[in-house]
Coordinates of C-alpha atoms in Angstrom, one line a residue:
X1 CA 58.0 -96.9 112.1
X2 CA 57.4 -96.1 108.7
X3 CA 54.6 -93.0 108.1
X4 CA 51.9 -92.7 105.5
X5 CA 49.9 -91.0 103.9
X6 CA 46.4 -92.2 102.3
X7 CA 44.0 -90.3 100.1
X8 CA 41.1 -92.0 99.1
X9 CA 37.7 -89.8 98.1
X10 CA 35.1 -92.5 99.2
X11 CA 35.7 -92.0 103.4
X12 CA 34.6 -95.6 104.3
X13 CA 37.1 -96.9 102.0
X14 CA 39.9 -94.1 103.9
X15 CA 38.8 -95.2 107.4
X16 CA 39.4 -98.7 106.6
X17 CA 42.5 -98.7 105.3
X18 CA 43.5 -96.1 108.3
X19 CA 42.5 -99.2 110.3
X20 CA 44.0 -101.8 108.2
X21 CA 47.8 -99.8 108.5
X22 CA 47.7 -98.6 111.9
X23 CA 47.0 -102.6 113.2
X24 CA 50.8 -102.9 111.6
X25 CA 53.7 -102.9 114.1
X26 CA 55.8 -101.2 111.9
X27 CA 53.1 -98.6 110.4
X28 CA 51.7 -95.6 111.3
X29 CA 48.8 -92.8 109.6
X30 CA 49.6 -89.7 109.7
X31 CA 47.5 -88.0 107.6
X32 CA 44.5 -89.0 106.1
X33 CA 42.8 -86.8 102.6
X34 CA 40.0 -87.0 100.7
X35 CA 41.4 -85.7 97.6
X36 CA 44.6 -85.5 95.3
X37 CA 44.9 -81.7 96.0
X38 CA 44.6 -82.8 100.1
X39 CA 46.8 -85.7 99.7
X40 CA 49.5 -83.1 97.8
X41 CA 49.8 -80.5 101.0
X42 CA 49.6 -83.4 103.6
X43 CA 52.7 -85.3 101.9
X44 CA 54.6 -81.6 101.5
X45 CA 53.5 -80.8 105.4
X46 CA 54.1 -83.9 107.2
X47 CA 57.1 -85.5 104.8
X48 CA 55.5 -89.5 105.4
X49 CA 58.0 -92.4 104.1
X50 CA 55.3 -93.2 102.1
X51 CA 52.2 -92.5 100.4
X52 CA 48.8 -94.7 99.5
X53 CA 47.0 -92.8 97.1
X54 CA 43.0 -94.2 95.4
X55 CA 43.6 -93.5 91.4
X56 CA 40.5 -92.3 91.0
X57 CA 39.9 -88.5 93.1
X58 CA 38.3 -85.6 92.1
X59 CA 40.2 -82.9 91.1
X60 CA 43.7 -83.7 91.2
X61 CA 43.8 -87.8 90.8
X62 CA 46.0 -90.5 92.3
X63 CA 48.1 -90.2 89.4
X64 CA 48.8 -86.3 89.3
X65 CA 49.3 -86.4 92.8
X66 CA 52.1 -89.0 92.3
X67 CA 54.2 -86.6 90.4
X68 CA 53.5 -83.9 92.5
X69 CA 54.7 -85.8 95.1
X70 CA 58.0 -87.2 94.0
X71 CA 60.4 -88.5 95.6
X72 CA 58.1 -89.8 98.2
X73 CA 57.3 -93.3 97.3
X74 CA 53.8 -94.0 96.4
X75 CA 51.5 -96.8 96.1
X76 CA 48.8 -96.9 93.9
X77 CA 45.5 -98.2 95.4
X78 CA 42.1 -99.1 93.2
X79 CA 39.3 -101.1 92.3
X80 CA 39.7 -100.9 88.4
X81 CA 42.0 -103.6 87.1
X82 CA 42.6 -101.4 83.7
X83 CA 46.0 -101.4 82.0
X84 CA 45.9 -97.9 81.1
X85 CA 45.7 -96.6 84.7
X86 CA 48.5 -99.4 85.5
X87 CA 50.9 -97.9 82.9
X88 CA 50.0 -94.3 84.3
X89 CA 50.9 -95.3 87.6
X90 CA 54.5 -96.7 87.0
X91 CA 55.2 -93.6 84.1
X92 CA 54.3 -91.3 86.9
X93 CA 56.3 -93.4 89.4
X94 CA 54.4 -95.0 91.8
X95 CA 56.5 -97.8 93.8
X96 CA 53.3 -100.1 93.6
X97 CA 50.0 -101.1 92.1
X98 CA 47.5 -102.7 94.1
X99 CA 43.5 -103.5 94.0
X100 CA 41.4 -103.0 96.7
X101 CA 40.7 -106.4 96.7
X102 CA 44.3 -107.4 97.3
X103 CA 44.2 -108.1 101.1
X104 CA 45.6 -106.8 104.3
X105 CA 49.2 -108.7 104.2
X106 CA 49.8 -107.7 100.2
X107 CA 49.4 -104.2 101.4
X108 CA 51.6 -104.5 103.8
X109 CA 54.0 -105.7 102.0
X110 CA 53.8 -102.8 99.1
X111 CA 53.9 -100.1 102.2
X112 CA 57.3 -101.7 103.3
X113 CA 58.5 -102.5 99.4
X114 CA 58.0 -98.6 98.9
X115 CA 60.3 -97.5 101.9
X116 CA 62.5 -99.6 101.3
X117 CA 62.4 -98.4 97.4
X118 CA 61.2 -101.4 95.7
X119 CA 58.1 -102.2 93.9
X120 CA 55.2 -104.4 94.2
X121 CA 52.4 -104.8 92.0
X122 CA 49.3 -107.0 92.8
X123 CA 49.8 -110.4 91.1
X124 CA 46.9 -110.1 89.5
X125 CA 47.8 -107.5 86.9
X126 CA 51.6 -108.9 86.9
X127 CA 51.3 -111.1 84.6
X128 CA 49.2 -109.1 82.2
X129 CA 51.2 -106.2 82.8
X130 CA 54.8 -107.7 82.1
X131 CA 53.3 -109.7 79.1
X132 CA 52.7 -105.9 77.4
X133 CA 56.5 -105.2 77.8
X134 CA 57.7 -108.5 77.4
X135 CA 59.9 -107.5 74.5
X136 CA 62.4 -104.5 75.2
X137 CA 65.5 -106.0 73.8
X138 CA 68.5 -108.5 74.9
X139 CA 68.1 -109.8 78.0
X140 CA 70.6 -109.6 80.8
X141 CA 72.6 -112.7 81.1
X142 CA 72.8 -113.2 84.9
X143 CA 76.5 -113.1 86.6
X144 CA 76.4 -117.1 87.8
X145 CA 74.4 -120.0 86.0
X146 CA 70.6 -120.3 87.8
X147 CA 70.2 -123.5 90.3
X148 CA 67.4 -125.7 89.2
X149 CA 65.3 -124.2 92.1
X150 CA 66.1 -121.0 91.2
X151 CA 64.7 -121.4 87.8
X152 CA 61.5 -122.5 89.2
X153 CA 61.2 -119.8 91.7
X154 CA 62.0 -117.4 88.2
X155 CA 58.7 -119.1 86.6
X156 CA 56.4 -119.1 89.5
X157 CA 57.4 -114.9 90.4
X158 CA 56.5 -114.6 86.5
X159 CA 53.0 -116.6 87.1
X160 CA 52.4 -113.2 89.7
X161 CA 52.9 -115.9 92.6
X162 CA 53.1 -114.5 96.4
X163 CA 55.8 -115.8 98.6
X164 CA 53.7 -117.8 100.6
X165 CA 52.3 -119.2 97.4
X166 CA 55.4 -119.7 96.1
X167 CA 56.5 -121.6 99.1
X168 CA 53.1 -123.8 98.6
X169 CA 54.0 -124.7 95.0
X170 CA 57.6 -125.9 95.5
X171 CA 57.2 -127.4 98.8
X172 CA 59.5 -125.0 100.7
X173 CA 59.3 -122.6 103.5
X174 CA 58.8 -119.1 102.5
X175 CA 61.9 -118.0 104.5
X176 CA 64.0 -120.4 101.4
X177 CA 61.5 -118.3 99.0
X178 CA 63.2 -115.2 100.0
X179 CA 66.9 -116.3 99.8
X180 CA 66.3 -117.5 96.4
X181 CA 64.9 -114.3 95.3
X182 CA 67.4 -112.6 96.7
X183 CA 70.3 -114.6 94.9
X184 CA 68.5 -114.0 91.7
X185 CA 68.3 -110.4 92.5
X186 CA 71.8 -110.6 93.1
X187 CA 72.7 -113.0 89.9
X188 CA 70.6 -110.8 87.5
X189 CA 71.4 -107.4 88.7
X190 CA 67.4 -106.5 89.4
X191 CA 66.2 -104.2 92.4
X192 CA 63.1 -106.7 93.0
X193 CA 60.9 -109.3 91.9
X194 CA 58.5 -107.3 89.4
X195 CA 62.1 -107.1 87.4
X196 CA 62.9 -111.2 88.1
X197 CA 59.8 -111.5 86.4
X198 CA 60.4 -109.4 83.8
X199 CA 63.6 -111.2 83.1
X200 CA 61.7 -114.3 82.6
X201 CA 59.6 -113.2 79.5
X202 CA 62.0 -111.5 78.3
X203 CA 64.2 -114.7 78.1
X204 CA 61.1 -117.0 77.0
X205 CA 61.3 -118.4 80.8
X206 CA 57.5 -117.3 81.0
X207 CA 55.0 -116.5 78.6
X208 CA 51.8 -113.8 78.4

């Protein structure tokens, strides 16, 4: 069962994702705060696997209360789509970025990326978001040559694609999604798909 956390100031928005978690199998509130400062002594108190934090808090923000945090994963949860509070996030070291418009089954998923310690950020500021650091050097040349599936799975990761979209696009089930995201993983040396995709602008695979 893997604990959380959630702070969010506006208490509709915390009841409802208190709701939206405990309906998982596999997840479970443990605390619930209204504010960074809150969100800070819960996490120290009751040690969750992770921790869903709004951005925007009075006081001591989502952001602040990242670092104060560490090394409990957090994800990042909020309704402004701005780059600046996306590069906050990550430099502070949140394990995801979502909107609040992002679903129930993406949230999931970034709750279980983060205790397993890998990242997910919303597709809809991927693409945007890996466009800004699209140039950091030589790319990694991956161990074996890609498959011609594997390329395409490369591109549509890159486009901010789900799995279940993904499986959509290329005619596959999203159980052949995962294996091929996994072999890249594996081919390129990457902890998850946010770095697949940055692989792919960095080698000119994808474009901003």
């Amino acid at each position: 069962m893997i604990r959380v956390v959630l702070a969010d100031d506006q208490e509709i928005i915390r009841t409802g994702l208190g709701m939206i978690l405990d309906a998982q199998p596999d997840i479970s509130v443990v605390g619930m705060a209204a504010d960074g400062a809150e969100a800070v002594e819960l996490t120290r108190r009751l040690r969750p696997d992770v921790c869903l934090f709004d951005i925007r808090m009075p006081g001591v923000d989502g952001i602040e209360a990242t670092r104060l945090v560490d090394p409990v994963p957090v994800v990042v949860i909020t309704t402004f789509d701005l780059d600046e509070h996306v590069h906050a996030a990550l430099r502070a070291g949140a394990k995801g970025f979502l909107l609040k418009n992002s679903g129930t089954e993406l949230l999931g998923q970034a709750i279980r990326a983060a205790a397993a310690g890998d990242a997910l950020i919303a597709p809809t500021v991927t693409v945007r978001l890996l466009g800004a650091f699209a140039d950091r050097g030589r790319p990694v040349q991956p161990v074996d040559p890609l498959t011609e599936r594997e390329e395409e799975v490369v591109r549509t990761v890159a486009s901010g694609r789900t799995n279940t979209e993904i499986a959509a696009d290329l005619h596959i089930s999203v159980s052949t999604v995962k294996t091929h995201i996994a072999s890249l993983m594996a081919k390129l040396g990457v902890r998850n798909r946010v770095e697949i995709a940055m692989w792919a602008y960095e080698t000119g695979r994808a474009r901003p």
